[in-house]
Coordinates of C-alpha atoms in Angstrom, one line a residue:
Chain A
X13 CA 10.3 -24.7 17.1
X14 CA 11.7 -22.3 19.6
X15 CA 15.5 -24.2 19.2
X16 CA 15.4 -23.9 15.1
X17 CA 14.3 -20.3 15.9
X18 CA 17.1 -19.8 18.2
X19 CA 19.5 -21.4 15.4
X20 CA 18.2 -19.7 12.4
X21 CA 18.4 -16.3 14.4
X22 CA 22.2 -17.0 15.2
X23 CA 22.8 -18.0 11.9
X24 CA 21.9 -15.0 10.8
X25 CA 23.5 -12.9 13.8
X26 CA 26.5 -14.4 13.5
X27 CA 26.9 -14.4 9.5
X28 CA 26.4 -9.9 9.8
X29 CA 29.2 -10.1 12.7
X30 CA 31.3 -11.6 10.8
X31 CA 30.7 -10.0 7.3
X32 CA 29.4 -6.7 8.3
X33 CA 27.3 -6.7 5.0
X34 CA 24.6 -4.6 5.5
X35 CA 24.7 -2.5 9.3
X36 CA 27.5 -0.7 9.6
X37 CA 25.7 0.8 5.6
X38 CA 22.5 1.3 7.6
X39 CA 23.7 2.5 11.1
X40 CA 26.0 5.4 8.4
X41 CA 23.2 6.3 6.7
X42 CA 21.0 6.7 9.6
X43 CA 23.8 8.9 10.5
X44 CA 24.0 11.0 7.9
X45 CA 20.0 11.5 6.8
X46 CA 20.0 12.7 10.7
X47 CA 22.6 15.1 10.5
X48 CA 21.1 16.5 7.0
X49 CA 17.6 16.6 8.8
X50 CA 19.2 18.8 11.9
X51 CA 21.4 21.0 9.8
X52 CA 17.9 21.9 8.1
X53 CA 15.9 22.3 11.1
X54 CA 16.7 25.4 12.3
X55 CA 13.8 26.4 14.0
X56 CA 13.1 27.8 17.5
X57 CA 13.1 24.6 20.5
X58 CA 9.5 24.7 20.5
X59 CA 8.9 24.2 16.5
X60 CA 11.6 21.4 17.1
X61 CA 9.8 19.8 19.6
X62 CA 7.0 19.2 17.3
X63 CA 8.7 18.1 14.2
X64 CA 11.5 16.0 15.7
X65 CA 9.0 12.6 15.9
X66 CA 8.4 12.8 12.3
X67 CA 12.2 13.6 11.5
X68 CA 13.4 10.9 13.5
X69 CA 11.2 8.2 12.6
X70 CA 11.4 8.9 9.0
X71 CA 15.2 8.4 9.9
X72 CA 14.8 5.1 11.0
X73 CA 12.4 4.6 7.9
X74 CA 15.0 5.2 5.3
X75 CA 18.3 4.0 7.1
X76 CA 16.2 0.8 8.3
X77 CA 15.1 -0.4 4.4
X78 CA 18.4 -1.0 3.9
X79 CA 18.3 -3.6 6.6
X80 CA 15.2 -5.0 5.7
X81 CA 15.7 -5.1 1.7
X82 CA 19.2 -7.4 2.9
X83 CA 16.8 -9.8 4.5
X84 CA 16.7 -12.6 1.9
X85 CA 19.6 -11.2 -0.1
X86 CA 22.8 -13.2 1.6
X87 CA 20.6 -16.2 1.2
X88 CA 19.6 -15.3 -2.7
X89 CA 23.5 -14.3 -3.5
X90 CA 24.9 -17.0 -2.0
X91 CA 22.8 -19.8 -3.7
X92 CA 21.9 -21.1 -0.1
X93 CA 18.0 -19.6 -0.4
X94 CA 16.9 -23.8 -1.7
X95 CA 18.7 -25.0 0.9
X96 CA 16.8 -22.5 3.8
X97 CA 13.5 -23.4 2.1
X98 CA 14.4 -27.1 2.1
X99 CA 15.2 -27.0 5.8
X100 CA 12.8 -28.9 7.9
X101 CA 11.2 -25.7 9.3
X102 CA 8.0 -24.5 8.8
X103 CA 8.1 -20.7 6.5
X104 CA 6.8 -18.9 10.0
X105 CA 9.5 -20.2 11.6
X106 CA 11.8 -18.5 8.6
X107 CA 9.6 -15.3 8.8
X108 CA 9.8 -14.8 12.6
X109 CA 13.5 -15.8 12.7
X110 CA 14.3 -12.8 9.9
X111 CA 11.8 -10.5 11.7
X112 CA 13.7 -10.9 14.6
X113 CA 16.8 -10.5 13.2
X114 CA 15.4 -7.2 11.6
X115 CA 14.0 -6.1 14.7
X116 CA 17.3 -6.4 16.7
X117 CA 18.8 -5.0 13.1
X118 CA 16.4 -1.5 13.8
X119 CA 16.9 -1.6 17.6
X120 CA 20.9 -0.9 17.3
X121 CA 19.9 1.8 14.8
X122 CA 17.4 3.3 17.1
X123 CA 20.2 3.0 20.0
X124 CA 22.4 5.6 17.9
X125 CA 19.6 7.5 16.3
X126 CA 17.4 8.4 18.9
X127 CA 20.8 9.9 21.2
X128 CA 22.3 11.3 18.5
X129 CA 18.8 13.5 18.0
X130 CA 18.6 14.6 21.3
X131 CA 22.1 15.8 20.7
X132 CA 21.8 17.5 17.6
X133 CA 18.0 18.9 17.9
X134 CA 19.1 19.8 21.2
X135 CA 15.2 18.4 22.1
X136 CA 14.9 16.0 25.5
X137 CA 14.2 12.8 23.9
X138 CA 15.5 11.0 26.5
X139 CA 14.1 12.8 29.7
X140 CA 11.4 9.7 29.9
X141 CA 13.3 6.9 29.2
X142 CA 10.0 4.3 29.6
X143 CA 7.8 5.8 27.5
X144 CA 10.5 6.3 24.5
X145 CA 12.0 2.9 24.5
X146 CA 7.9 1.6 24.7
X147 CA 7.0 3.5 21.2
X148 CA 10.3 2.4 19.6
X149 CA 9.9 -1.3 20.3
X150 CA 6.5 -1.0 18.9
X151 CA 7.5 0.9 16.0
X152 CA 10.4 -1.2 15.5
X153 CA 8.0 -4.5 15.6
X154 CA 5.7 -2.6 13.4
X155 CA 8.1 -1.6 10.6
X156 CA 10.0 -5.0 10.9
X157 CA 6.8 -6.9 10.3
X158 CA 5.6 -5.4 7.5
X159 CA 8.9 -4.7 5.7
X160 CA 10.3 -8.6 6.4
X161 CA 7.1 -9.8 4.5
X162 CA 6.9 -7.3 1.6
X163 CA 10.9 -8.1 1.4
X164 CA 9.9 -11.7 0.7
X165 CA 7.8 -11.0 -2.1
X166 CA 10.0 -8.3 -3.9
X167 CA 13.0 -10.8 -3.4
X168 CA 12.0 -12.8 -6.3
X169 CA 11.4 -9.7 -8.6
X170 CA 14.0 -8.1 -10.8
X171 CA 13.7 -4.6 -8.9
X172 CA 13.9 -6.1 -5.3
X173 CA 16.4 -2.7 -4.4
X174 CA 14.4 0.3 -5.4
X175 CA 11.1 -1.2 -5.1
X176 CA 11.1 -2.1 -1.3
X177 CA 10.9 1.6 -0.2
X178 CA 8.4 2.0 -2.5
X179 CA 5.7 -1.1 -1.4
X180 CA 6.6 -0.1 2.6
X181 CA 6.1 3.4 2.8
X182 CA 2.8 3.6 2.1
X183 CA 1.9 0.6 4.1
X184 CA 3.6 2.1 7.6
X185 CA 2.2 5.8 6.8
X186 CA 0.1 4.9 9.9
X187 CA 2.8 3.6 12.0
X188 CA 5.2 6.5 11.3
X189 CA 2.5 9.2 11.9
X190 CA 1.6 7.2 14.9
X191 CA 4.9 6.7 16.4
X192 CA 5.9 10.7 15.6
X193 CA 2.7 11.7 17.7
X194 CA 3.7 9.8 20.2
X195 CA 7.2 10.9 20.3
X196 CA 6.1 14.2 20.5
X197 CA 4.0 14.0 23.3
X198 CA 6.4 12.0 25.1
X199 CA 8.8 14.8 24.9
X200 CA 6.2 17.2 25.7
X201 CA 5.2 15.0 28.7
X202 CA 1.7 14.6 27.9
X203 CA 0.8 10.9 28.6
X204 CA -2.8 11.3 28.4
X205 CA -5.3 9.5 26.4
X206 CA -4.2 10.6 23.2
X207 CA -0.5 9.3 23.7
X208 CA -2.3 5.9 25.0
X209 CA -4.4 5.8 21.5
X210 CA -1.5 6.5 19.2
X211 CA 0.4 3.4 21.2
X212 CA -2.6 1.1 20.9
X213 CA -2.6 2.2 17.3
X214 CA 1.2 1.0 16.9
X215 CA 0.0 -2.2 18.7
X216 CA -2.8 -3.2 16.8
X217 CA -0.2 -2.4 13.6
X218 CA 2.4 -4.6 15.2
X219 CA -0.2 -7.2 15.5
X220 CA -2.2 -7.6 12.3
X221 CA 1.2 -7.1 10.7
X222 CA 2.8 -10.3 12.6
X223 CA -0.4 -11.9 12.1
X224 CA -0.4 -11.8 8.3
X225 CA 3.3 -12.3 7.9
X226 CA 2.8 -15.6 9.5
X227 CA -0.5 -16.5 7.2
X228 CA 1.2 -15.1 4.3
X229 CA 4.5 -15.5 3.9
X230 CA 4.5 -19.0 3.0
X231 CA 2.8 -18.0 -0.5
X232 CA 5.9 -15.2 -0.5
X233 CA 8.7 -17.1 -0.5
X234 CA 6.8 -20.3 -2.6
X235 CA 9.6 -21.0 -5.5
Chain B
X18 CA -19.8 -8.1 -37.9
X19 CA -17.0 -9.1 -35.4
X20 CA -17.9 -11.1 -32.1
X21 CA -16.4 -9.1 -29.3
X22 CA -14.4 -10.1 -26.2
X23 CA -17.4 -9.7 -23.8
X24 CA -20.5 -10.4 -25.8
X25 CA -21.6 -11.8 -29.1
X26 CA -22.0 -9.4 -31.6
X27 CA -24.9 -6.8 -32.0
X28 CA -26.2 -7.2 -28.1
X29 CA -22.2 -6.4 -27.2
X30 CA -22.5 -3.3 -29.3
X31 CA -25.9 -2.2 -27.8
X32 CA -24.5 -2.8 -24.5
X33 CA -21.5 -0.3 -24.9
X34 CA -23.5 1.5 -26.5
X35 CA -26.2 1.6 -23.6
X36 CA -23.4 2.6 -21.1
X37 CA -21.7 5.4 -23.3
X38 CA -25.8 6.9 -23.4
X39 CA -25.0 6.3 -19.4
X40 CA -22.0 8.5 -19.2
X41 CA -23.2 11.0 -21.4
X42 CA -26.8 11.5 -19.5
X43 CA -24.3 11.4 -15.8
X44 CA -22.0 14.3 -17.3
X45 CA -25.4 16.1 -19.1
X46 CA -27.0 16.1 -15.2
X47 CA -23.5 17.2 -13.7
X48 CA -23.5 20.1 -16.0
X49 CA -27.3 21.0 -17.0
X50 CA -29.3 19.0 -14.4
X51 CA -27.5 20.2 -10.9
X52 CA -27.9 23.7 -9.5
X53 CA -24.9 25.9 -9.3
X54 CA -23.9 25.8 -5.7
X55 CA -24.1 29.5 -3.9
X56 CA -20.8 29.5 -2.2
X57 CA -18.1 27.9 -5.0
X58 CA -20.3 28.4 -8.0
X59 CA -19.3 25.7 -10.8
X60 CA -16.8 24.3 -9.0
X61 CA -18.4 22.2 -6.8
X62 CA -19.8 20.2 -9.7
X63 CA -16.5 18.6 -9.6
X64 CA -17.8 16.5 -6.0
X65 CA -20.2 14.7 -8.7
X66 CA -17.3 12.7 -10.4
X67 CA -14.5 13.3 -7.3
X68 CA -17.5 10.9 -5.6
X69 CA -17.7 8.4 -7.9
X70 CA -13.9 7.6 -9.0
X71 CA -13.1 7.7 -5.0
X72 CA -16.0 4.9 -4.2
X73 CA -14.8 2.8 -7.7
X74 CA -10.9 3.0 -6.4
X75 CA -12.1 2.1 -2.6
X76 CA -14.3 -0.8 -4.6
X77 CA -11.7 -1.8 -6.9
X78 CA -9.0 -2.5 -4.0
X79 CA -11.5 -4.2 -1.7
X80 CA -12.3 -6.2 -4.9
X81 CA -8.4 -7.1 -5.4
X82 CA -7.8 -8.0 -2.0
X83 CA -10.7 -10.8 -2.0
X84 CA -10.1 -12.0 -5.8
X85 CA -6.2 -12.6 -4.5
X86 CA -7.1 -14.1 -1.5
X87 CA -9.5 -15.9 -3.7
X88 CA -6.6 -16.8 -6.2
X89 CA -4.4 -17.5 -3.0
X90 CA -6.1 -20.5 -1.8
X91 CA -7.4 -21.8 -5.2
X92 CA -4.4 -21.3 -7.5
X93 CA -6.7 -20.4 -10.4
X94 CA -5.4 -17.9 -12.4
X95 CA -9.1 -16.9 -13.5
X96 CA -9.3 -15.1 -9.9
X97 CA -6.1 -13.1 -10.7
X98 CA -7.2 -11.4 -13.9
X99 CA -10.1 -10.4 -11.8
X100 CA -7.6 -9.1 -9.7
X101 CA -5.0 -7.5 -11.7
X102 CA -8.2 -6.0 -13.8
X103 CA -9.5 -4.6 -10.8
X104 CA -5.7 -2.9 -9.8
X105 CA -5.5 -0.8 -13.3
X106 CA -9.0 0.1 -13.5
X107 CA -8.5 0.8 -9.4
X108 CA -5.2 2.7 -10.1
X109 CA -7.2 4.8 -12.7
X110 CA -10.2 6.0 -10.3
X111 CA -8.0 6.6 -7.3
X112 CA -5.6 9.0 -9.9
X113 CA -8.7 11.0 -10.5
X114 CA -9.9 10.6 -7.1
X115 CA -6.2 12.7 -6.7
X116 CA -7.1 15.3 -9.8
X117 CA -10.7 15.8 -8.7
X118 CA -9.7 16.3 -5.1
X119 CA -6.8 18.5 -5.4
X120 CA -9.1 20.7 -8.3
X121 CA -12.1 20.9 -5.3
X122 CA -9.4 21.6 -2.4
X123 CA -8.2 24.9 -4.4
X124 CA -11.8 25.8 -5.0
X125 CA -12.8 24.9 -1.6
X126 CA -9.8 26.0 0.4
X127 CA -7.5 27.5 -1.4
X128 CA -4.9 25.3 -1.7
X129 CA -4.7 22.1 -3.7
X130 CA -3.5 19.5 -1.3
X131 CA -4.2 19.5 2.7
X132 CA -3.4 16.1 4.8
X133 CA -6.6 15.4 5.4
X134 CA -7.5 11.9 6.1
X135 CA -9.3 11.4 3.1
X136 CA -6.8 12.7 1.0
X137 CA -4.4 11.2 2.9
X138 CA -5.7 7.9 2.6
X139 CA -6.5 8.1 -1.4
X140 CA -2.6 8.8 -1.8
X141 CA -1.7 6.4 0.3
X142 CA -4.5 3.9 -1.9
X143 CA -2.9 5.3 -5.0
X144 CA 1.1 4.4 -3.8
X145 CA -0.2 1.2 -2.9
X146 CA -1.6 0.8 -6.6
X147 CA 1.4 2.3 -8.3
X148 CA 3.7 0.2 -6.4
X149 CA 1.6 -3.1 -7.1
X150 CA 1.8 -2.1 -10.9
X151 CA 5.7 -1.5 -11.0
X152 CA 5.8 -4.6 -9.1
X153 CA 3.5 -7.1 -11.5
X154 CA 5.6 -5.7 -14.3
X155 CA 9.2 -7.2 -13.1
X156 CA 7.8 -11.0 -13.1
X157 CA 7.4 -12.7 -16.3
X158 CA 5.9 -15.9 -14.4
X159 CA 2.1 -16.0 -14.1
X160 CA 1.4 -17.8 -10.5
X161 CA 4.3 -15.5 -8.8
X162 CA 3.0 -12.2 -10.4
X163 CA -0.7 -13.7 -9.2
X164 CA 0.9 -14.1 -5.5
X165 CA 2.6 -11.0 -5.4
X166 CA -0.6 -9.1 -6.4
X167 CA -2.3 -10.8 -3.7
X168 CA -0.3 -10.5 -1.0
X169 CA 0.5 -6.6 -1.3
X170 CA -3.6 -6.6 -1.7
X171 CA -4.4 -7.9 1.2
X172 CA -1.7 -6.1 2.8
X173 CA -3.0 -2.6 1.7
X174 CA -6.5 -3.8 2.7
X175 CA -5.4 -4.4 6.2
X176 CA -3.9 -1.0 6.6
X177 CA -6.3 1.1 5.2
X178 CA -8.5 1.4 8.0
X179 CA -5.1 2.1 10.1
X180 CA -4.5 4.7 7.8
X181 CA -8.1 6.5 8.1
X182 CA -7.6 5.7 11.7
X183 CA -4.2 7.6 12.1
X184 CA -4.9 10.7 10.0
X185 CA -8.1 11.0 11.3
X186 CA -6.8 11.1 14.8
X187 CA -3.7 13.1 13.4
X188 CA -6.0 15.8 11.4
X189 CA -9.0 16.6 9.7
X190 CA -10.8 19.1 7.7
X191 CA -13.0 17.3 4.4
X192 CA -16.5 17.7 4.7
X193 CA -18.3 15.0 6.8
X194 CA -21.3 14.9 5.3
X195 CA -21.6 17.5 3.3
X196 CA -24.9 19.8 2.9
X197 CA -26.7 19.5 -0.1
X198 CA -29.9 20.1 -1.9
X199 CA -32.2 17.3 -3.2
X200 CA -31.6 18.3 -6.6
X201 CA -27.9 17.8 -6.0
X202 CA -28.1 14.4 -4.1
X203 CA -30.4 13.4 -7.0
X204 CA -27.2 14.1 -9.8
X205 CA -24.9 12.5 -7.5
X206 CA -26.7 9.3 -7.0
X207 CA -27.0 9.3 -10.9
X208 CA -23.3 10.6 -11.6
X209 CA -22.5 7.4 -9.0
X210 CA -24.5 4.6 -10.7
X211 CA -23.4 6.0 -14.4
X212 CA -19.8 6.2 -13.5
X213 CA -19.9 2.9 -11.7
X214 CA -21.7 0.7 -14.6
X215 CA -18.7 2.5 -17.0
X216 CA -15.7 1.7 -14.7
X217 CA -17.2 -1.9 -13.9
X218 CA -17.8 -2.4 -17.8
X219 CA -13.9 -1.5 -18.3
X220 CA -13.1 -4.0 -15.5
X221 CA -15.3 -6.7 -17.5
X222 CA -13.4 -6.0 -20.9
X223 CA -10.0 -5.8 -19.3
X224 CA -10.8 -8.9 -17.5
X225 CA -11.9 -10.9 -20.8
X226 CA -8.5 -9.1 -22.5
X227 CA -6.4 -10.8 -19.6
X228 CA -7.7 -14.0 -20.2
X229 CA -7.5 -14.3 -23.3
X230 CA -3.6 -13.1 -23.8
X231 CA -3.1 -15.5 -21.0
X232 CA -4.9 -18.1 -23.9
X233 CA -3.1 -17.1 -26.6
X234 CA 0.3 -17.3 -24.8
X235 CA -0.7 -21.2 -24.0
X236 CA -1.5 -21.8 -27.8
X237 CA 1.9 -20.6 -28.4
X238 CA 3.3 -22.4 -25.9
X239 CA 1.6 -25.2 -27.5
X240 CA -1.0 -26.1 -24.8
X241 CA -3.9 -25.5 -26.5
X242 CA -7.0 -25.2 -24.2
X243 CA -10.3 -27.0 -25.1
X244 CA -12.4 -25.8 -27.8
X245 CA -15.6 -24.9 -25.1
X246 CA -13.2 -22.9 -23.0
X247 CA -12.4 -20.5 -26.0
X248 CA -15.8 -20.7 -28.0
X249 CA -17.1 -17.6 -26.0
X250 CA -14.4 -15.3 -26.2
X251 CA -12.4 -15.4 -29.3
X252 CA -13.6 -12.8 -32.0
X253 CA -14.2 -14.5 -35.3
X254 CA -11.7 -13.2 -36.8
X255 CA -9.2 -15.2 -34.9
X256 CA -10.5 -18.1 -36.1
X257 CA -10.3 -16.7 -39.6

């Protein structure tokens, strides 16, 4: 299991090096919606501090569907998507392989996005390291999860592009207001009990999202 | 007299009939029954229906989620018209759970929408419902439209207690529990029962209209199903 994992992930890996389908798009994006956010927040540092959470994970909302609406795509275009399915791997195999390929997908965007805030905001998102990095990887997992098995099933609509944004937002409401209340006490250094419950909040989203990706995603992807 | 999708005749008649007296007597106690509230006057008779269309949406999309896990592990597409009926008459209540809300909230507060966690989590309900719709409508295949349903319904039913979780934590300003006089609980509890035996009565009817579209599209398909399966809910006039 853990070698056809390490394959498909490669596969994958390997296949965006070499075409460069769908990050360099994302990570420009991310880019951009940032540097439209900070031109129009204005506001004194403290106002900043409080809004720059939300501003910045809504960032890696909207830069990251573009990742997560490519997962099945280079599989769908390319006629190969029988082929995966026929594979002797099981579908949570498939699913964990393209969440982690998303995840490491929203990690390189967060690696650009969460710097390039600080610089532009001007707000010390990076004065605690630990804390940061902890609420990103959980948000990342979070999003990832979710968006990797809603992907499946809008793959086999008609309206896989538009509607993806659409099904995930609403579903990760709680993870993004979670993960910009965390950010924001992080850069207000306050790692009391209510930064601890909005982390345990993006844990328990991680899991039970994981969790039903793996029960569900079978019936997804079923042709 | 034509047989109707639900019942058989005369009985299906006095039924809707029964349930349109139902409404009528809920909206007669709303307006004539209650007692004009001291604070927001006439207003707050809006709470009566806002209370019922936000426990039918809640019902309806607790309702989806089980008949597609239902559908899910049986593959009978009997369990997905209950669970498709249940998302449009679900979408319905929770788009006046919006109206009703944001109409009270202007009354109430002076502003007609606040990100409070109930309001919060009925909008976040309601995109869930919207998107589920747009979705259903771009797959002409039965069985993958059923599994989509049921997937993004079980999906929203797993978040939605993340969802009153997070914006509780995150803010909060709707009424708890409310203070109200026994006169008003009494309207409420009747507003709630009336409004629930009309929305549950649409569900039935849209229900029976599913299946039997999903019939007629196997008779032209030429798969016609067994007389006893259709006896019940063709009206004569079909037959005709």
């Amino acid at each position: 299991m853990v070698k056809k994992l390490y394959w498909m992930i490669s596969k994958d890996l390997l296949s965006e090096c070499r075409s460069l389908r769908v990050w360099p798009a994302m990570l420009l994006l991310g880019v951009v919606v940032a540097l439209m956010f900070a031109m129009q927040a204005d506001l004194p540092p403290e106002r900043l501090r409080q809004i720059v959470g939300g501003l910045l994970w809504l960032t890696i909302f909207f830069a990251g569907t573009l990742a997560l609406d490519r997962s099945f795509a280079a599989e769908r275009e390319d006629g190969c998507w029988e082929g995966l399915l026929s594979y002797p791997v099981s579908p949570t195999c498939v699913y964990l392989a393209k969440l982690a390929v998303n995840v490491v997908a929203l990690a390189a965007l967060e690696c650009v996005l969460i710097p390039l805030f600080a610089i532009l905001t001007d707000v010390p998102l990076l004065a605690h390291p630990g804390p940061i990095v902890a609420v990103a990887v959980l948000g990342n997992l979070g999003i990832a999860a979710a968006g990797t098995l809603l992907a499946a099933v809008v793959n086999t609509g008609r309206q896989s592009s538009y509607l993806l944004s659409l099904l995930v937002l609403p579903a990760v409401v709680p993870l993004v207001l979670g993960a910009a209340e965390a950010t924001r006490l992080a850069v207000e250094h306050d790692f009391g009990p209510s930064w601890w419950r909005w982390v345990q909040l993006l844990a328990a989203f991680a899991i039970i999202f994981i969790t039903a990706g793996i029960v569900l995603f079978e019936y997804a992807v079923e042709e | 007299m034509p047989e109707t999708a639900s019942g058989r005749g005369f009985v299906g008649y006095l039924g809707y009939a029964a349930v349109a007296v139902m409404v009528a007597a809920a909206i007669a106690a709303i307006c004539l029954l209650a007692p004009t509230e001291e604070t927001m006057g006439d207003a707050q008779r809006i709470v009566y229906i806002h209370v019922a269309v936000a426990w039918m949406g809640l019902a309806c999309f607790i309702f989806m989620a089980v008949a597609g896990g239902i559908y899910l592990a049986r593959r009978d597409l009997a369990w997905d018209h209950w669970s498709r009926a249940a998302l449009e008459i679900g979408w319905l209540c929770c788009s006046l759970t919006l109206i009703t809300g944001s109409l009270w909230a202007h009354a109430a507060w002076n502003t007609w929408w606040t990100w409070d966690p109930r309001l919060t989590t009925a909008f976040v309900l309601w995109a869930m419902y919207s998107a589920a719709l747009v979705l259903r409508s771009g797959v002409d295949d039965p069985h993958r439209q059923a599994r989509m349903g049921a997937i993004v319904a079980i999906v929203g039913a797993l978040d939605v207690p993340l969802v009153v979780m997070a914006t509780r934590w995150f803010r909060g300003v709707h009424p708890q529990s409310p203070h109200m006089e026994p006169a008003m609980r009494v309207v409420l509890g009747i507003s709630v029962v009336c409004f629930t035996v009309f929305f549950t009565t649409l569900l039935l009817l849209r229900r029976s209209q599913l299946r039997i579209a999903d019939m007629l599209e196997d008779m032209e398909c030429g798969g016609l199903p067994p007389l006893s399966e259709t006896a019940g809910d063709f009206p004569r006039v079909l037959e005709g």
